[in-house]
CSV table of C-alpha atoms and ligand atoms in Angstrom, one decimal:
chain,number,residue,atom,x,y,z
A,1,MET,CA,75.5,127.9,81.3
A,2,ALA,CA,75.4,130.8,78.9
A,3,LYS,CA,77.3,134.1,79.1
A,4,VAL,CA,77.1,135.9,82.4
A,5,ARG,CA,77.8,139.4,83.5
A,6,ILE,CA,80.5,140.0,86.1
A,7,TYR,CA,78.1,141.4,88.7
A,8,GLN,CA,75.8,138.4,88.2
A,9,LEU,CA,78.5,135.9,88.7
A,10,ALA,CA,79.8,137.8,91.8
A,11,LYS,CA,76.3,137.6,93.3
A,12,GLU,CA,76.0,133.9,92.5
A,13,LEU,CA,79.3,133.3,94.2
A,14,GLY,CA,78.6,135.5,97.2
A,15,MET,CA,81.5,137.8,96.3
A,16,GLU,CA,81.9,141.6,96.0
A,17,ASN,CA,82.2,142.8,92.4
A,18,LYS,CA,85.7,144.2,93.3
A,19,GLU,CA,86.8,140.9,94.6
A,20,LEU,CA,85.8,139.1,91.5
A,21,MET,CA,87.4,141.8,89.3
A,22,GLU,CA,90.7,141.4,91.2
A,23,LEU,CA,90.5,137.6,90.6
A,24,LEU,CA,89.9,138.2,86.9
A,25,ASP,CA,92.9,140.5,86.8
A,26,THR,CA,95.1,137.8,88.2
A,27,MET,CA,93.7,135.4,85.6
A,28,GLY,CA,94.5,137.9,82.9
A,29,VAL,CA,90.9,138.2,81.8
A,30,GLU,CA,90.0,141.6,80.2
A,31,TYR,CA,86.8,143.5,80.9
A,32,LYS,CA,85.5,147.0,80.8
A,33,SER,CA,83.3,147.2,83.9
A,34,HIS,CA,81.4,144.9,86.3
A,35,ALA,CA,78.7,144.8,83.6
A,36,SER,CA,81.1,143.1,81.1
A,37,THR,CA,80.1,139.6,80.1
A,38,LEU,CA,82.3,136.6,80.6
A,39,ASP,CA,82.2,133.6,78.3
A,40,GLU,CA,81.2,130.2,79.6
A,41,GLU,CA,84.7,128.9,79.8
A,42,THR,CA,85.9,131.9,81.9
A,43,ALA,CA,83.0,131.7,84.2
A,44,ALA,CA,83.6,128.0,84.8
A,45,ALA,CA,87.3,128.6,85.5
A,46,VAL,CA,86.3,131.3,88.0
A,47,LYS,CA,84.0,129.0,89.8
A,48,GLU,CA,86.6,126.3,90.0
A,49,ILE,CA,89.2,128.7,91.5
A,50,VAL,CA,86.7,130.1,94.0
A,51,ALA,CA,85.7,126.6,95.1
A,52,GLU,CA,89.3,125.6,95.6
A,53,GLN,CA,90.0,128.7,97.7
A,54,LYS,CA,87.0,128.0,99.8
A,55,GLY,CA,88.3,124.4,100.3
A,56,LEU,CA,91.7,125.6,101.4
A,57,GLU,CA,90.2,128.1,103.8
A,58,GLU,CA,88.0,125.5,105.4
A,59,LYS,CA,91.0,123.1,105.7
A,60,LYS,CA,93.0,125.8,107.4
A,61,LYS,CA,90.2,126.6,109.8
A,62,ALA,CA,89.8,122.9,110.7
A,63,GLU,CA,93.6,122.7,111.3
A,64,GLU,CA,93.4,125.8,113.5
A,65,ALA,CA,90.5,124.4,115.4
A,66,ARG,CA,92.4,121.2,116.0
A,67,ALA,CA,95.5,123.0,117.2
A,68,ALA,CA,93.4,124.8,119.8
A,69,LEU,CA,92.2,121.5,121.3
A,70,PRO,CA,93.7,120.2,124.5
A,71,LYS,CA,96.4,117.6,124.3
A,72,ARG,CA,95.6,114.0,125.3
A,73,PRO,CA,97.9,111.4,126.7
A,74,PRO,CA,99.3,108.8,124.2
A,75,VAL,CA,97.9,105.3,124.2
A,76,VAL,CA,100.7,102.7,124.1
A,77,THR,CA,100.7,99.0,123.3
A,78,ILE,CA,103.6,96.7,124.2
A,79,MET,CA,104.3,94.0,121.7
A,80,GLY,CA,106.9,91.4,121.1
A,81,HIS,CA,108.0,87.7,121.0
A,82,VAL,CA,106.8,85.4,123.8
A,83,ASP,CA,109.1,85.5,126.9
A,84,HIS,CA,110.8,88.7,125.8
A,85,GLY,CA,109.4,90.6,128.8
A,86,LYS,CA,106.1,92.3,127.9
A,87,THR,CA,104.4,91.2,131.1
A,88,THR,CA,107.4,92.0,133.2
A,89,LEU,CA,107.6,95.5,131.7
A,90,LEU,CA,103.9,96.2,132.2
A,91,ASP,CA,104.2,95.0,135.8
A,92,TYR,CA,107.2,97.2,136.4
A,93,LEU,CA,105.3,100.2,134.9
A,94,ARG,CA,102.1,99.4,136.8
A,95,HIS,CA,104.0,99.2,140.1
A,96,SER,CA,106.0,102.4,139.4
A,97,ARG,CA,102.8,104.4,139.3
A,98,ILE,CA,102.8,107.2,141.8
A,99,ALA,CA,99.0,107.1,142.4
A,100,GLU,CA,99.1,103.4,143.2
A,101,ARG,CA,101.9,103.8,145.7
A,102,GLU,CA,99.9,106.4,147.5
A,103,ALA,CA,96.7,104.5,147.4
A,104,GLY,CA,98.4,101.5,148.9
A,105,GLY,CA,98.4,99.2,145.9
A,106,ILE,CA,94.8,98.2,145.3
A,107,THR,CA,94.3,98.1,141.6
A,108,GLN,CA,91.7,96.7,139.3
A,109,HIS,CA,92.7,94.9,136.2
A,110,VAL,CA,90.9,96.9,133.5
A,111,GLY,CA,93.0,96.3,130.5
A,112,ALA,CA,94.8,99.6,130.7
A,113,PHE,CA,96.5,101.8,133.2
A,114,THR,CA,98.0,105.3,133.3
A,115,VAL,CA,101.6,106.1,134.2
A,116,GLU,CA,102.1,109.7,135.5
A,117,THR,CA,105.4,111.3,134.7
A,118,PRO,CA,106.6,114.8,135.4
A,119,GLN,CA,106.2,115.4,131.6
A,120,GLY,CA,102.7,114.0,131.3
A,121,LYS,CA,100.5,111.0,131.4
A,122,ILE,CA,100.9,107.8,129.4
A,123,VAL,CA,98.2,105.2,128.9
A,124,PHE,CA,99.3,101.6,128.6
A,125,ILE,CA,97.0,99.0,127.2
A,126,ASP,CA,97.8,95.6,128.7
A,127,THR,CA,95.4,93.5,126.7
A,128,PRO,CA,97.3,91.2,124.4
A,129,GLY,CA,98.9,93.7,122.0
A,130,HIS,CA,98.2,91.7,118.9
A,131,GLU,CA,94.5,91.1,119.6
A,132,ALA,CA,93.6,94.7,120.4
A,133,PHE,CA,95.5,95.8,117.4
A,134,THR,CA,94.1,93.5,114.7
A,135,THR,CA,90.5,93.7,115.7
A,136,ILE,CA,90.6,97.4,115.7
A,137,ARG,CA,92.6,97.7,112.5
A,138,GLU,CA,89.8,95.7,110.8
A,139,ARG,CA,87.4,98.2,112.0
A,140,GLY,CA,89.4,101.0,110.5
A,141,ALA,CA,90.2,102.8,113.7
A,142,ARG,CA,93.3,102.6,115.8
A,143,VAL,CA,93.6,102.3,119.5
A,144,ALA,CA,97.3,102.6,120.1
A,145,ASP,CA,99.2,105.7,119.1
A,146,ILE,CA,102.6,104.2,119.7
A,147,ALA,CA,103.9,100.6,119.8
A,148,VAL,CA,106.7,99.5,122.0
A,149,ILE,CA,108.4,96.5,120.5
A,150,VAL,CA,110.1,94.5,123.2
A,151,ILE,CA,113.1,92.5,122.0
A,152,ALA,CA,115.1,90.3,124.5
A,153,ALA,CA,118.8,91.2,124.3
A,154,ASP,CA,119.7,87.5,124.7
A,155,ASP,CA,117.5,86.3,121.9
A,156,GLY,CA,117.2,89.0,119.3
A,157,ILE,CA,114.5,89.4,116.7
A,158,MET,CA,112.2,86.4,116.5
A,159,PRO,CA,109.1,85.5,114.4
A,160,GLN,CA,106.6,87.2,116.7
A,161,THR,CA,108.9,90.3,116.8
A,162,LYS,CA,108.5,90.5,113.0
A,163,GLU,CA,104.8,89.9,113.3
A,164,ALA,CA,104.5,92.8,115.8
A,165,ILE,CA,106.5,95.1,113.6
A,166,ALA,CA,104.3,94.1,110.6
A,167,HIS,CA,101.1,94.9,112.7
A,168,ALA,CA,102.4,98.3,113.8
A,169,LYS,CA,103.5,99.1,110.3
A,170,ALA,CA,100.1,98.1,108.8
A,171,ALA,CA,98.3,100.3,111.3
A,172,GLY,CA,100.7,103.2,110.6
A,173,VAL,CA,101.7,103.4,114.3
A,174,PRO,CA,105.1,104.7,115.2
A,175,MET,CA,107.4,102.1,116.9
A,176,ILE,CA,109.9,102.3,119.7
A,177,PHE,CA,112.2,99.4,120.1
A,178,ALA,CA,113.0,98.4,123.7
A,179,ILE,CA,115.9,96.0,123.9
A,180,ASN,CA,115.1,94.2,127.2
A,181,LYS,CA,117.0,92.1,129.7
A,182,ILE,CA,120.2,94.1,129.5
A,183,ASP,CA,120.9,93.0,133.1
A,184,LEU,CA,121.7,89.5,131.8
A,185,PRO,CA,125.4,88.8,131.3
A,186,ARG,CA,124.7,87.2,127.9
A,187,ALA,CA,122.8,90.3,126.8
A,188,ASP,CA,124.1,91.4,123.4
A,189,VAL,CA,122.6,94.8,122.5
A,190,ASP,CA,124.8,95.3,119.5
A,191,LYS,CA,123.5,92.0,117.9
A,192,VAL,CA,119.9,93.2,118.3
A,193,MET,CA,120.9,96.5,116.7
A,194,GLN,CA,122.3,94.5,113.8
A,195,ASP,CA,119.1,92.5,113.6
A,196,LEU,CA,117.1,95.7,113.5
A,197,MET,CA,119.2,97.0,110.6
A,198,LYS,CA,118.5,93.8,108.7
A,199,GLU,CA,114.8,94.6,109.1
A,200,GLY,CA,115.4,98.0,107.7
A,201,PHE,CA,115.5,100.0,111.0
A,202,VAL,CA,118.7,102.0,111.5
A,203,PRO,CA,119.1,102.9,115.2
A,204,GLU,CA,119.8,106.5,116.0
A,205,ALA,CA,123.1,105.4,117.5
A,206,TYR,CA,124.1,104.3,114.0
A,207,GLY,CA,122.9,107.5,112.4
A,208,GLY,CA,119.4,106.4,111.5
A,209,ASP,CA,116.0,107.4,112.9
A,210,ALA,CA,114.8,104.2,114.6
A,211,ILE,CA,114.3,104.8,118.3
A,212,VAL,CA,116.0,102.1,120.4
A,213,VAL,CA,116.2,102.0,124.1
A,214,PRO,CA,118.1,99.3,126.0
A,215,ILE,CA,116.2,98.5,129.2
A,216,SER,CA,115.8,96.0,132.0
A,217,ALA,CA,112.2,95.4,132.8
A,218,LYS,CA,113.3,93.4,135.8
A,219,THR,CA,115.5,96.0,137.5
A,220,GLY,CA,113.8,99.0,135.9
A,221,GLU,CA,117.1,100.3,134.4
A,222,ASN,CA,116.5,102.9,131.7
A,223,VAL,CA,112.7,102.5,131.9
A,224,ASP,CA,112.5,106.2,132.6
A,225,GLU,CA,114.4,106.8,129.3
A,226,LEU,CA,111.8,104.6,127.5
A,227,LEU,CA,109.0,106.8,129.0
A,228,ASP,CA,110.8,109.9,127.8
A,229,MET,CA,111.0,108.5,124.3
A,230,ILE,CA,107.3,107.6,124.4
A,231,LEU,CA,106.5,111.2,125.3
A,232,LEU,CA,108.8,112.5,122.7
A,233,VAL,CA,107.1,110.5,119.9
A,234,ALA,CA,103.7,111.5,121.3
A,235,GLU,CA,104.8,115.2,121.1
A,236,MET,CA,105.7,114.7,117.4
A,237,GLU,CA,102.3,113.0,116.8
A,238,ASP,CA,100.6,116.0,118.3
A,239,LEU,CA,97.8,114.0,119.9
A,240,ARG,CA,94.7,116.1,120.7
A,241,ALA,CA,91.1,115.4,121.5
A,242,ASP,CA,88.0,117.5,122.2
A,243,PRO,CA,86.5,116.8,125.6
A,244,GLU,CA,83.4,118.6,124.5
A,245,ALA,CA,82.9,116.6,121.3
A,246,GLU,CA,80.4,113.8,120.9
A,247,PRO,CA,81.9,111.0,123.0
A,248,ARG,CA,83.6,108.1,121.2
A,249,GLY,CA,85.7,105.2,122.4
A,250,VAL,CA,86.6,101.6,122.0
A,251,ILE,CA,86.1,98.4,124.0
A,252,LEU,CA,89.3,97.0,125.4
A,253,GLU,CA,87.9,94.1,127.4
A,254,SER,CA,84.5,92.7,128.3
A,255,LYS,CA,83.6,90.0,130.8
A,256,ARG,CA,80.7,88.7,132.8
A,257,ASP,CA,81.1,89.0,136.6
A,258,LYS,CA,78.9,86.9,138.9
A,259,GLN,CA,78.1,89.9,141.1
A,260,ALA,CA,78.5,93.0,138.9
A,261,GLY,CA,77.1,91.5,135.7
A,262,VAL,CA,78.7,92.7,132.4
A,263,LEU,CA,81.9,94.5,133.0
A,264,VAL,CA,83.4,96.4,130.1
A,265,THR,CA,86.6,98.4,129.8
A,266,LEU,CA,86.2,101.4,127.7
A,267,LEU,CA,89.0,103.6,126.4
A,268,VAL,CA,87.7,107.1,125.8
A,269,GLN,CA,89.1,108.6,122.6
A,270,GLU,CA,87.0,111.7,122.1
A,271,GLY,CA,84.5,113.6,124.2
A,272,THR,CA,83.5,112.9,127.8
A,273,PHE,CA,81.4,109.9,128.9
A,274,ARG,CA,79.3,110.5,131.9
A,275,VAL,CA,77.3,108.3,134.3
A,276,GLY,CA,73.7,108.1,132.9
A,277,ASP,CA,74.9,108.3,129.3
A,278,TYR,CA,73.5,105.8,126.8
A,279,LEU,CA,75.9,104.1,124.5
A,280,VAL,CA,76.1,101.5,121.7
A,281,ALA,CA,79.0,99.2,120.9
A,282,GLY,CA,78.3,97.2,117.8
A,283,ASP,CA,74.9,95.5,118.4
A,284,VAL,CA,75.0,95.9,122.1
A,285,TRP,CA,73.6,98.9,124.0
A,286,GLY,CA,73.9,100.1,127.5
A,287,LYS,CA,73.3,102.9,130.0
A,288,ILE,CA,76.3,103.9,132.2
A,289,ARG,CA,75.3,103.0,135.7
A,290,ALA,CA,78.8,103.5,137.2
A,291,MET,CA,82.4,104.0,136.0
A,292,ILE,CA,85.5,102.8,137.8
A,293,ASP,CA,89.0,104.1,137.1
A,294,PRO,CA,92.1,101.8,137.2
A,295,ASP,CA,92.7,102.8,140.8
A,296,GLY,CA,89.3,101.3,141.8
A,297,LYS,CA,87.8,104.8,142.3
A,298,GLN,CA,84.3,105.5,141.1
A,299,VAL,CA,84.2,108.4,138.7
A,300,LYS,CA,81.3,110.4,137.2
A,301,GLU,CA,83.1,111.5,134.1
A,302,ALA,CA,85.7,110.0,131.7
A,303,PRO,CA,87.5,112.4,129.5
A,304,PRO,CA,89.6,111.5,126.4
A,305,GLY,CA,92.6,109.3,127.2
A,306,THR,CA,91.0,107.5,130.2
A,307,ALA,CA,90.3,103.9,130.4
A,308,VAL,CA,87.4,103.1,132.7
A,309,GLN,CA,85.4,100.0,133.7
A,310,VAL,CA,81.8,100.6,132.7
A,311,LEU,CA,78.8,99.0,134.4
A,312,GLY,CA,75.5,99.0,132.5
A,313,PHE,CA,76.0,97.2,129.2
A,314,ARG,CA,73.1,94.8,128.4
A,315,ASP,CA,75.4,92.2,126.8
A,316,LEU,CA,79.0,91.5,126.1
A,317,PRO,CA,80.4,93.7,123.4
A,318,GLU,CA,83.5,92.3,121.6
A,319,ALA,CA,86.9,93.8,122.4
A,320,GLY,CA,87.9,96.2,119.7
A,321,THR,CA,84.4,97.4,119.0
A,322,ALA,CA,83.9,101.1,118.6
A,323,VAL,CA,81.7,102.7,121.2
A,324,GLU,CA,79.3,105.5,120.3
A,325,TRP,CA,77.3,107.9,122.5
A,326,VAL,CA,73.6,108.0,121.8
A,327,PRO,CA,71.1,110.5,123.1
A,328,ASP,CA,68.5,108.2,124.7
A,329,GLU,CA,67.3,104.7,125.3
A,330,VAL,CA,65.0,104.7,122.2
A,331,ALA,CA,68.0,105.5,120.0
A,332,ALA,CA,70.2,103.0,121.8
A,333,LYS,CA,67.7,100.1,121.4
A,334,HIS,CA,66.9,101.1,117.8
A,335,ILE,CA,70.5,101.1,116.7
A,336,ALA,CA,71.4,97.9,118.5
A,337,GLU,CA,68.4,96.1,117.1
A,338,GLU,CA,69.0,97.3,113.6
A,339,ARG,CA,72.6,95.9,113.8
A,340,GLN,CA,71.4,92.6,115.3
A,341,GLU,CA,69.1,92.2,112.4
A,342,GLU,CA,71.8,93.1,109.9
A,343,ARG,CA,74.1,90.6,111.5
A,344,LYS,CA,71.4,87.9,111.4
A,345,ALA,CA,70.8,88.6,107.7
A,346,ARG,CA,74.6,88.4,107.0
A,347,GLU,CA,74.9,85.1,108.9
A,348,GLN,CA,71.9,83.7,107.0
A,349,GLU,CA,73.3,84.7,103.7
A,350,GLU,CA,76.6,83.2,104.6
A,351,ALA,CA,74.9,79.9,105.6
A,352,GLU,CA,73.0,79.9,102.3
A,353,ARG,CA,76.2,80.5,100.4
A,354,ARG,CA,77.9,77.6,102.2
A,355,LYS,CA,74.9,75.3,101.5
A,356,VAL,CA,75.0,76.1,97.8
A,357,LYS,CA,78.7,75.6,97.7
A,358,SER,CA,78.6,72.2,99.4
A,359,MET,CA,75.8,71.2,97.0
A,360,ALA,CA,77.9,72.3,94.1
A,361,ASP,CA,80.8,70.3,95.4
A,362,LEU,CA,78.6,67.2,95.4
A,363,LEU,CA,77.8,67.5,91.7
P,1,LIG,P1,106.3,87.9,127.9
P,1,LIG,O1,106.0,86.6,127.4
P,1,LIG,O2,106.8,88.8,126.8
P,1,LIG,O3,105.2,88.5,128.6
P,1,LIG,O4,107.5,87.7,128.9
P,1,LIG,P2,107.6,87.8,130.5
P,1,LIG,O5,107.4,89.2,131.0
P,1,LIG,O6,106.6,86.8,131.0
P,1,LIG,O7,109.1,87.4,130.7
P,1,LIG,C1,109.6,86.1,130.4
P,1,LIG,C2,110.7,85.8,131.4
P,1,LIG,O8,111.7,86.7,131.2
P,1,LIG,C3,110.3,85.8,132.8
P,1,LIG,O9,110.9,84.8,133.5
P,1,LIG,C4,110.8,87.2,133.3
P,1,LIG,O10,111.1,87.2,134.7
P,1,LIG,C5,112.1,87.3,132.5
P,1,LIG,N1,112.4,88.7,132.2
P,1,LIG,C6,111.6,89.7,131.7
P,1,LIG,N2,112.3,90.8,131.6
P,1,LIG,C7,113.5,90.6,132.1
P,1,LIG,C8,114.7,91.4,132.3
P,1,LIG,O11,114.7,92.6,132.0
P,1,LIG,N3,115.8,90.8,132.9
P,1,LIG,C9,115.8,89.5,133.2
P,1,LIG,N4,116.9,89.0,133.7
P,1,LIG,N5,114.7,88.7,133.0
P,1,LIG,C10,113.6,89.2,132.5
P,2,LIG,MG1,103.2,87.9,128.9
């Protein structure tokens, strides 16, 4: 780039001459009028500054747009050592649901359920915490927004507790520690707090910022407090989703039912899935024939933060697979077939590699 006059550069950058001259003033560049020439170096510096400003403006706009989106409920996974009370806590939460009490207690197991509190909804995933977590982490997306780590007050931190903590940490998911079984006479909450400190988590009660809630999943004591803490963390995470965006979600569970065929639980993360929509999960495609919510009700629409059972997948997609919306059957088939071929090619390559390796081992 050779020398350029101010008005030429302004035109190139889509700016008013005055605007560019003001920028030059702040840069300490001297000129006589908008017909003055700028050297190559100055012109390059101007371009760089303008590009940077544009980037900042766009970022700010994107942030503003996000802040205007509606909030969505947090998705929570419960993790912890075996027998520390994960299932008991999930059962307690499931049975404390207002909707269920009103409906008379007929619920479907769909891998997730929603608890309604006066302060808002919370979605609990009740698929094995670890599994859901790892598969999804490998795919670079996250399902859970918050992890509740259950630690039995009569047992303390155990190997699987540490594993759960490591998983949550690796996924960058905030943790809440629920010290469970406080109804037991041998419960020792202080000892668990000490254990947590050894792991580098200083409870709020000790002046740190680790959120710890002593509960009894059996009697329900303090479970409300746990829900409050979940909503507090969710508030800080500022979880939002666009119900109008292109729908996107993740498979929580999939199974084959003798009568209904392939039954898939889908957690909606963005946009709204509707009956009749086409979707692709990995190399499996489908058309939504029906959707059933965790209360067993048929629904026509599933907005962000809902888990629904979907009828209409052609095959069993793997749990943890991302679900995409596609415009029509041609696109759905095309994408699924493309991925099937990719997978076959990968498998073949892998088999070849193994063969070569075993031959090399023989030599
Ligand atoms: P999980 O392996 O983490 O799913 O643990 P479970 O929920 O199956 O609980 C293991 C055992 O601990 C069961 O016998 C439960 O009844 C018992 N349990 C769970 N939570 C509590 C609790 O808060 N208090 C008492 N006393 N027992 C509990
Ligand atoms: Mg269990």
